[in-house]
PDB file of N, CA and C in Angstrom:
ATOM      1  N   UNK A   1       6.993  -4.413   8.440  1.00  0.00           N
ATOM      2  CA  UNK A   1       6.142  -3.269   8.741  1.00  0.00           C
ATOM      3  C   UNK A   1       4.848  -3.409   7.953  1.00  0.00           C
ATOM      4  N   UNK A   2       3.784  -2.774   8.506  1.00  0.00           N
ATOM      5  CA  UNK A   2       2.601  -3.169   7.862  1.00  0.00           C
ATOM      6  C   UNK A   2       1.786  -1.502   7.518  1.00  0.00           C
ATOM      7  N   UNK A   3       0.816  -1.538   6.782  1.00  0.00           N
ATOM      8  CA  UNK A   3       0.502  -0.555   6.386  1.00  0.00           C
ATOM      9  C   UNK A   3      -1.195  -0.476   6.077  1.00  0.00           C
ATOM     10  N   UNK A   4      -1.824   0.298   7.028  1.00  0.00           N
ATOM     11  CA  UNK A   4      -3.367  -0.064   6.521  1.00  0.00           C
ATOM     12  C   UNK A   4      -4.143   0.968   5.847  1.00  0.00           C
ATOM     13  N   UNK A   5      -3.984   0.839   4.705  1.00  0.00           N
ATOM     14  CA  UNK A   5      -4.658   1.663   3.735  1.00  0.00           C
ATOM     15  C   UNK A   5      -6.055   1.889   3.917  1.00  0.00           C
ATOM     16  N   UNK A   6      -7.331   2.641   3.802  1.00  0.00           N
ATOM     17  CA  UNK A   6      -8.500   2.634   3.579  1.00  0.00           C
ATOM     18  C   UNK A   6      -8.619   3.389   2.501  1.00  0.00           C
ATOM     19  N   UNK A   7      -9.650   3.293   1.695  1.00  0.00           N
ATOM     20  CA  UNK A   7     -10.203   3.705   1.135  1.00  0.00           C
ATOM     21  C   UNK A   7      -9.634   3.893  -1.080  1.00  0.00           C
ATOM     22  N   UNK A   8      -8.331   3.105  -0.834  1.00  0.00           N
ATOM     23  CA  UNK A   8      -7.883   2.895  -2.063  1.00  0.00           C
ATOM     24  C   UNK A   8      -7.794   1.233  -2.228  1.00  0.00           C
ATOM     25  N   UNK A   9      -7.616   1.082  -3.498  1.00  0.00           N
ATOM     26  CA  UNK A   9      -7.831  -0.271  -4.296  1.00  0.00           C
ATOM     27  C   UNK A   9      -6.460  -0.972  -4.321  1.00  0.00           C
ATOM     28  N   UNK A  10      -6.408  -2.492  -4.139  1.00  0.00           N
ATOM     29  CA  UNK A  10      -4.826  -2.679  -4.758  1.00  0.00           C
ATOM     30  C   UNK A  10      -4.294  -2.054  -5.835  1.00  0.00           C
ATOM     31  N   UNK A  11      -5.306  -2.430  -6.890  1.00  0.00           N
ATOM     32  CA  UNK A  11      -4.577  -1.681  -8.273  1.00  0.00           C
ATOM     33  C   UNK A  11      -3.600  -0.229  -8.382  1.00  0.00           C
ATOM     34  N   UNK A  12      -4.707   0.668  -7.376  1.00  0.00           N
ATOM     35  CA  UNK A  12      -4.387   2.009  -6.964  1.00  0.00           C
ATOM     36  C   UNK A  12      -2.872   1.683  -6.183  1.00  0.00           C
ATOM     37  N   UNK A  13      -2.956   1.200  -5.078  1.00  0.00           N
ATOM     38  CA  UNK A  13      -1.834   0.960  -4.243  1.00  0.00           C
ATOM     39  C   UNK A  13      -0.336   0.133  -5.042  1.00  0.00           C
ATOM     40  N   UNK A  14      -1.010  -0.462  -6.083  1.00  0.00           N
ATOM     41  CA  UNK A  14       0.163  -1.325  -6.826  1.00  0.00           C
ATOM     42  C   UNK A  14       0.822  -0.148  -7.965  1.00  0.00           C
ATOM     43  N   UNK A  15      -0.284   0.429  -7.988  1.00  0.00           N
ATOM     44  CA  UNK A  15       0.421   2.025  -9.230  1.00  0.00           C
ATOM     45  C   UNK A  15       1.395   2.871  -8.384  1.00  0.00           C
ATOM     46  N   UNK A  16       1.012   3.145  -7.295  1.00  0.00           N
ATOM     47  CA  UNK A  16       1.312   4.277  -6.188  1.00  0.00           C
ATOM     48  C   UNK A  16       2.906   3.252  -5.965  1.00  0.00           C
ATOM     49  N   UNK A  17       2.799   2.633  -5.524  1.00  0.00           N
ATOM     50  CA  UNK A  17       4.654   1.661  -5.619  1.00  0.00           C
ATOM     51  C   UNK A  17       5.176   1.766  -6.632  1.00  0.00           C
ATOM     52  N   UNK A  18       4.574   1.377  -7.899  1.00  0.00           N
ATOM     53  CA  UNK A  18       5.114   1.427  -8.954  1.00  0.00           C
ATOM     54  C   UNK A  18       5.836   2.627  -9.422  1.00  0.00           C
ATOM     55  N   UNK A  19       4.849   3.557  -8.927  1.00  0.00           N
ATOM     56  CA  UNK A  19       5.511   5.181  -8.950  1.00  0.00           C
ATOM     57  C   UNK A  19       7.105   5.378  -8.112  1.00  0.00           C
ATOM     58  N   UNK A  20       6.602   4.817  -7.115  1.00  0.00           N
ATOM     59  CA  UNK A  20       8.135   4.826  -6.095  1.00  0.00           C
ATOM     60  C   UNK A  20       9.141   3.612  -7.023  1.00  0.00           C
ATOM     61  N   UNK A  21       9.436   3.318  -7.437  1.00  0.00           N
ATOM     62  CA  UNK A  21      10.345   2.272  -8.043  1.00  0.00           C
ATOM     63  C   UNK A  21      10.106   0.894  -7.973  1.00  0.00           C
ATOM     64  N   UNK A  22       8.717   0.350  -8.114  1.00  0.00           N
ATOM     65  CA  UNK A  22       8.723  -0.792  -7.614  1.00  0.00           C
ATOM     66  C   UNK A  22       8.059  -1.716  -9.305  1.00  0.00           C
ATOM     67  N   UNK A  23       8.642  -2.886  -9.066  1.00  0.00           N
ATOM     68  CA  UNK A  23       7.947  -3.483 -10.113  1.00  0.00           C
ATOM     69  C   UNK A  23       6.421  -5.107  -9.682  1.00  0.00           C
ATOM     70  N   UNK A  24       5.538  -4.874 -10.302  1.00  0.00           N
ATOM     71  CA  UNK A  24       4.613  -5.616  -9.975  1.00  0.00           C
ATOM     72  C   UNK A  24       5.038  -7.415 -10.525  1.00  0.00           C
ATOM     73  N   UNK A  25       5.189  -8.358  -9.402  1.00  0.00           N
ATOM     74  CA  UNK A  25       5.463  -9.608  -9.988  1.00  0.00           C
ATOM     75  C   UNK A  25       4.180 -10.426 -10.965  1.00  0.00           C
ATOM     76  N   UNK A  26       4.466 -11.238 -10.705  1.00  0.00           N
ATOM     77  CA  UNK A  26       3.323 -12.186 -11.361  1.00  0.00           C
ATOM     78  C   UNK A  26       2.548 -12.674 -10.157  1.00  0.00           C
ATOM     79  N   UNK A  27       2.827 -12.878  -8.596  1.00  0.00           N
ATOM     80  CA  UNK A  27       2.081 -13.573  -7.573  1.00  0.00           C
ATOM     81  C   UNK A  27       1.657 -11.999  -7.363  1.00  0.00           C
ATOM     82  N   UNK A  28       1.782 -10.833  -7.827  1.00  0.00           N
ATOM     83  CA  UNK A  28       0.924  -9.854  -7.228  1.00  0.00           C
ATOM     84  C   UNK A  28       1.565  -8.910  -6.037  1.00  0.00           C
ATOM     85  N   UNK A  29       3.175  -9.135  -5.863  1.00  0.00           N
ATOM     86  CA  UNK A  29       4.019  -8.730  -4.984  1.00  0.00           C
ATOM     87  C   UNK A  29       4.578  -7.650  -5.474  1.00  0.00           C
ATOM     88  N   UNK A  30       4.846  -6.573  -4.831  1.00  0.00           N
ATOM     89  CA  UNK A  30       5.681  -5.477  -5.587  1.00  0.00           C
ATOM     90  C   UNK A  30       6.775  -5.363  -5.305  1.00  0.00           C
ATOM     91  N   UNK A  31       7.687  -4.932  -6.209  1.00  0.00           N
ATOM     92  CA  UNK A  31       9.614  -5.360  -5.737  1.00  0.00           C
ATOM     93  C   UNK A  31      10.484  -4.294  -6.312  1.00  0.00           C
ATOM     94  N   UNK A  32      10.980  -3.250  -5.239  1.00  0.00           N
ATOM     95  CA  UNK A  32      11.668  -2.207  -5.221  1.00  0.00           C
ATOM     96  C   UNK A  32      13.560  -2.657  -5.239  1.00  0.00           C
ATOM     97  N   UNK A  33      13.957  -1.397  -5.096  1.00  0.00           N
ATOM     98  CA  UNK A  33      15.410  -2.044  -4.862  1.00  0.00           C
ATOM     99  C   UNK A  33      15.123  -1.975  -3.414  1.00  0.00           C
ATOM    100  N   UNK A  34      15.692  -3.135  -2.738  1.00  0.00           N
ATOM    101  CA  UNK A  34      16.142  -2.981  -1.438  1.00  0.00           C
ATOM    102  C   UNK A  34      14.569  -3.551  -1.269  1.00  0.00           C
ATOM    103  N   UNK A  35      13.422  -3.413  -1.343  1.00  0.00           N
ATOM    104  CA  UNK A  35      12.031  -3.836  -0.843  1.00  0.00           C
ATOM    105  C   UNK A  35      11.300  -4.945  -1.303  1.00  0.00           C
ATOM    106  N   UNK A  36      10.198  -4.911  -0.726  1.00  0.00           N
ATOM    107  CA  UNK A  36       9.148  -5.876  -1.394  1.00  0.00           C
ATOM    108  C   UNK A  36       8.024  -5.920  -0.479  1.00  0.00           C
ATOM    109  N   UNK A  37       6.922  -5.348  -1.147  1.00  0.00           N
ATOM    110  CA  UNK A  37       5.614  -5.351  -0.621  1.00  0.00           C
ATOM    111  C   UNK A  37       4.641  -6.558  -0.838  1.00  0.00           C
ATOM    112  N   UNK A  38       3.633  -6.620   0.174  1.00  0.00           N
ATOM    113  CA  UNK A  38       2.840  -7.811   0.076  1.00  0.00           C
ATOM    114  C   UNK A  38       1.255  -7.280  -0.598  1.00  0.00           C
ATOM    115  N   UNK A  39       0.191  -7.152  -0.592  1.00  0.00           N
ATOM    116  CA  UNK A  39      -1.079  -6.360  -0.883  1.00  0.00           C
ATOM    117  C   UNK A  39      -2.040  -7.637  -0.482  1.00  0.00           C
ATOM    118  N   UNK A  40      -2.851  -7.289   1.003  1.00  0.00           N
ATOM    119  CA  UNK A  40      -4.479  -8.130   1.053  1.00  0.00           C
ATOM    120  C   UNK A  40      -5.221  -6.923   0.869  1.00  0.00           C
ATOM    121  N   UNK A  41      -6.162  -7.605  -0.071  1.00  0.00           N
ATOM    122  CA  UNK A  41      -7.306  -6.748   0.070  1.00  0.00           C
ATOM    123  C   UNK A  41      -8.513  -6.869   1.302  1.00  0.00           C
ATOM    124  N   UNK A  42      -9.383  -6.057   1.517  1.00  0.00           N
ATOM    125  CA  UNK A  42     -10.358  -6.307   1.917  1.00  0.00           C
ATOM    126  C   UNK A  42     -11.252  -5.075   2.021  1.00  0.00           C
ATOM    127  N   UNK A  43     -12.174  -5.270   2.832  1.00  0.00           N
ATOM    128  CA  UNK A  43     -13.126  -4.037   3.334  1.00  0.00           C
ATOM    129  C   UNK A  43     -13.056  -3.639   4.084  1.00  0.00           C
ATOM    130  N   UNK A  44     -13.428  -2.105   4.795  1.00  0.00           N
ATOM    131  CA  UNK A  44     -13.736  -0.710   5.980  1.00  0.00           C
ATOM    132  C   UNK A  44     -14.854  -0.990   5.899  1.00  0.00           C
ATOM    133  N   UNK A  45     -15.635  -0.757   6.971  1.00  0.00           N
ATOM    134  CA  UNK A  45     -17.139  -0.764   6.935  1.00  0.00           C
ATOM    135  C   UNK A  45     -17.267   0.244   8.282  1.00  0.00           C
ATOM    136  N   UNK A  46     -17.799   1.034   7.682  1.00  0.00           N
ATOM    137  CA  UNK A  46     -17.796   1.818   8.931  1.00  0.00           C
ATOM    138  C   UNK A  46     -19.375   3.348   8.702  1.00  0.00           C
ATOM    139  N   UNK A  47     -20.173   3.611   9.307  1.00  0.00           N
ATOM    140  CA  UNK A  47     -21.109   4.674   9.068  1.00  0.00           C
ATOM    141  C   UNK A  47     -22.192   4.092   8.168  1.00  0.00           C
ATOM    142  N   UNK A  48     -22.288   2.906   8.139  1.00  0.00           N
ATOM    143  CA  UNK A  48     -23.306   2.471   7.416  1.00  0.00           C
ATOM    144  C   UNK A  48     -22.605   1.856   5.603  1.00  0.00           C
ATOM    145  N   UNK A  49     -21.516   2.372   6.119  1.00  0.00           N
ATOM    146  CA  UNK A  49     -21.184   2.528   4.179  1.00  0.00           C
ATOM    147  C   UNK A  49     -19.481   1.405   4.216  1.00  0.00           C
ATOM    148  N   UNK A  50     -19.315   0.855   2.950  1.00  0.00           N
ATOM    149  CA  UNK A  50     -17.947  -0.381   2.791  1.00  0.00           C
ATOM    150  C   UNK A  50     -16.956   0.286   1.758  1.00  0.00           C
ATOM    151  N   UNK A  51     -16.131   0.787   2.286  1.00  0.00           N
ATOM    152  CA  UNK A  51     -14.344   1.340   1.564  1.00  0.00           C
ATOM    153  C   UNK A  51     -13.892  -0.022   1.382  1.00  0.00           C
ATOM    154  N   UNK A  52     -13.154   0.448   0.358  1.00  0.00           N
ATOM    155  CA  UNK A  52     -12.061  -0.712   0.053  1.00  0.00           C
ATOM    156  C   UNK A  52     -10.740  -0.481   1.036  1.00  0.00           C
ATOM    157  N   UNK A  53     -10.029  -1.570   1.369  1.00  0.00           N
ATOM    158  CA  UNK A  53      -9.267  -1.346   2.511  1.00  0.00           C
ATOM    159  C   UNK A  53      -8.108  -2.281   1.847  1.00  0.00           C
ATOM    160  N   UNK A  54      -6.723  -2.054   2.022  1.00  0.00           N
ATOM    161  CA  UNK A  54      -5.544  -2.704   1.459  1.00  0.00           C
ATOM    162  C   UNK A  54      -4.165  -2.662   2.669  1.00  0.00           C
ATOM    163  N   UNK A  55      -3.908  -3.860   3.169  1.00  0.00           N
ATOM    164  CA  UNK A  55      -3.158  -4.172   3.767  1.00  0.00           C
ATOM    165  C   UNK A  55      -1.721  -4.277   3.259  1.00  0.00           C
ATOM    166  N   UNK A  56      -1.065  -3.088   3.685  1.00  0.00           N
ATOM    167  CA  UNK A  56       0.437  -3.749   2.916  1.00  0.00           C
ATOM    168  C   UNK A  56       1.336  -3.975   3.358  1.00  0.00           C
ATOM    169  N   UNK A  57       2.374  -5.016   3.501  1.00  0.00           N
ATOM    170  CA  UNK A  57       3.262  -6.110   4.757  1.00  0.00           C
ATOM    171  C   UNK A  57       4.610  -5.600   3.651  1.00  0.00           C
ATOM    172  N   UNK A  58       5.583  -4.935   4.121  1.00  0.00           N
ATOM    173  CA  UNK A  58       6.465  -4.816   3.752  1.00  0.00           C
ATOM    174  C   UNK A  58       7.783  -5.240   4.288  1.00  0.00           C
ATOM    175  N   UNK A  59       9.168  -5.651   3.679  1.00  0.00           N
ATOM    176  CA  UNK A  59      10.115  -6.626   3.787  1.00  0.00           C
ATOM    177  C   UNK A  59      11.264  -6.135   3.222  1.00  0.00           C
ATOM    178  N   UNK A  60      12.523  -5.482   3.795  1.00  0.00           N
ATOM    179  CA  UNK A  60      13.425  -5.277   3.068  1.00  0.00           C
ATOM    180  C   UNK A  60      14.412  -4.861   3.935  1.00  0.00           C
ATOM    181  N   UNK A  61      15.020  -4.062   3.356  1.00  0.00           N
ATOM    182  CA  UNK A  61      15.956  -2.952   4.093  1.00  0.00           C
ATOM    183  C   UNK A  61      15.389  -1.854   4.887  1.00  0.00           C
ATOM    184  N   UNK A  62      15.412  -1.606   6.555  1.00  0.00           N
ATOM    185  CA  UNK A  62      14.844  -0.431   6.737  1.00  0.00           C
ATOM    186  C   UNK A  62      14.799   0.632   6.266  1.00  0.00           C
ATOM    187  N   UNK A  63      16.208   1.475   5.655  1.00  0.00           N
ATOM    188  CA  UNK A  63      15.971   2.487   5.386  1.00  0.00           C
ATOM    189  C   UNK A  63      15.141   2.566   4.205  1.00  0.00           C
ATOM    190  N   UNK A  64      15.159   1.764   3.088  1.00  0.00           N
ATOM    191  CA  UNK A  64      14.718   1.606   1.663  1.00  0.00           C
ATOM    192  C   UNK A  64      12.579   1.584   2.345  1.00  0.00           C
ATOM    193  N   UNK A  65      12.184   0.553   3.317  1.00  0.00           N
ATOM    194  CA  UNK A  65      11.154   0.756   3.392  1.00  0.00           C
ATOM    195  C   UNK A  65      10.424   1.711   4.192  1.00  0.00           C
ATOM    196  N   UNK A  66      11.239   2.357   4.864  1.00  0.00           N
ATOM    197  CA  UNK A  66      11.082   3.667   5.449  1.00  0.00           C
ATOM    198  C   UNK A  66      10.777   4.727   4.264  1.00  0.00           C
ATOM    199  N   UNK A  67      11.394   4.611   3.123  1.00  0.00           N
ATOM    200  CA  UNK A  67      11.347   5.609   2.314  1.00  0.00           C
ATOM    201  C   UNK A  67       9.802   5.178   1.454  1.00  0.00           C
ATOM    202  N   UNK A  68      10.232   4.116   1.099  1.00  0.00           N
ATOM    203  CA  UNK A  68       8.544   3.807   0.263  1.00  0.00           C
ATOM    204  C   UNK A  68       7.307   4.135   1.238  1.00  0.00           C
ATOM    205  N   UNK A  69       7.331   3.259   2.277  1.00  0.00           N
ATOM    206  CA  UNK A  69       6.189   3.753   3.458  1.00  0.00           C
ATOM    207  C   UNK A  69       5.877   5.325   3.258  1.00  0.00           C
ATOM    208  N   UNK A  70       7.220   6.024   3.834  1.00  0.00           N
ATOM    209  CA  UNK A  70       6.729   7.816   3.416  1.00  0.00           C
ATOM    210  C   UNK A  70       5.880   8.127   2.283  1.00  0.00           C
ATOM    211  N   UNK A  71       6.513   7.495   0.913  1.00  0.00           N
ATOM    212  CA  UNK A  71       5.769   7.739  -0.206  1.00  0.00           C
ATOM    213  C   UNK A  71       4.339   7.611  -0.368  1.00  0.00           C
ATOM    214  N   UNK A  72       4.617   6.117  -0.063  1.00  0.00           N
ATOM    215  CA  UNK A  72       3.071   5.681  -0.029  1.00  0.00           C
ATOM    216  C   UNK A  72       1.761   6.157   0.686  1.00  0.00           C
ATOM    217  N   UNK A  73       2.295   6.716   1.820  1.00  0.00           N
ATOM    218  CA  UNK A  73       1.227   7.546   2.542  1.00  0.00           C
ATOM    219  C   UNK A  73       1.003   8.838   2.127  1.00  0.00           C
ATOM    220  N   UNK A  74       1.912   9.658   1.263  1.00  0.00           N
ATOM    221  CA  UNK A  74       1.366  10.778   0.815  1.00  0.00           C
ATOM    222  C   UNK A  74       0.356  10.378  -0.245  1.00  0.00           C
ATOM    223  N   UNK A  75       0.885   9.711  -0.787  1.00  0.00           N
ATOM    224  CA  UNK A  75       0.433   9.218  -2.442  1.00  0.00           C
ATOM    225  C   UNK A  75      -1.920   8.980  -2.091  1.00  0.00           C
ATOM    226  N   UNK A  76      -1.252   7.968  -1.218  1.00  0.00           N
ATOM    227  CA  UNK A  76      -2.596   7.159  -0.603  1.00  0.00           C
ATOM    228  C   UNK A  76      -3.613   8.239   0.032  1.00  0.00           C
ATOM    229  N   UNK A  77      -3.016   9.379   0.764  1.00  0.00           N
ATOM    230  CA  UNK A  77      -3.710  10.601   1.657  1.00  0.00           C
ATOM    231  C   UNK A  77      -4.990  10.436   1.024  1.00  0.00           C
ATOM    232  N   UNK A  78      -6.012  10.841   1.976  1.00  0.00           N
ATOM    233  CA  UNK A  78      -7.620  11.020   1.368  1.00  0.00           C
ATOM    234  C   UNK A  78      -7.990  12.201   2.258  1.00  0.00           C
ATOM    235  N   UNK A  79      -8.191  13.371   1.495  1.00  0.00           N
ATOM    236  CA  UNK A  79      -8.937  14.370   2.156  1.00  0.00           C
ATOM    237  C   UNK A  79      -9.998  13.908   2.645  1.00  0.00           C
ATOM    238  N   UNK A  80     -10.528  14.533   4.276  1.00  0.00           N
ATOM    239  CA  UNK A  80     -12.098  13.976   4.901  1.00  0.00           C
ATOM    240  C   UNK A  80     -12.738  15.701   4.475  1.00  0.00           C
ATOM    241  N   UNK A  81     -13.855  15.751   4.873  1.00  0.00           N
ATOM    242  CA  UNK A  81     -14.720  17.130   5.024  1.00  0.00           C
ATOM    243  C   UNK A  81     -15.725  17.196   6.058  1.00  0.00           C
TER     244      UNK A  81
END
């Protein structure tokens, strides 16, 4: 399952897992029980203006990444106005 973040940082996104139970490896992978997330970075460009944008490829047990996914999208939410 994949996950397209805008507007937060890996670092941000690697804390926000970490919060859910996950631990950060050394290649930069995050590793839950039952999971394991991937993180590309890149850019949104959109209205003239460049967000940081974070791709996250997740691998595990469905139900286990069903549950982080939930997390992660509250965590990640960005109020618009």
């Amino acid at each position: 399952m994949n996950l397209d973040l805008r507007g937060s940082t890996p670092d941000q996104i690697r804390g926000y897992l970490e919060s859910l139970g996950g631990t950060v490896r050394p290649d930069g992978t995050v590793a839950g029980p039952d999971w394991t997330a991937t993180l590309e970075a890149g850019e949104h460009r959109a209205f003239g203006a460049v967000w940081p944008r974070v791709v996250v490829t997740f691998s595990g047990d469905p139900q286990s990444v069903a549950r982080v996914v939930s997390g992660l999208r509250l965590r990640a939410m960005r109020g618009g106005g």
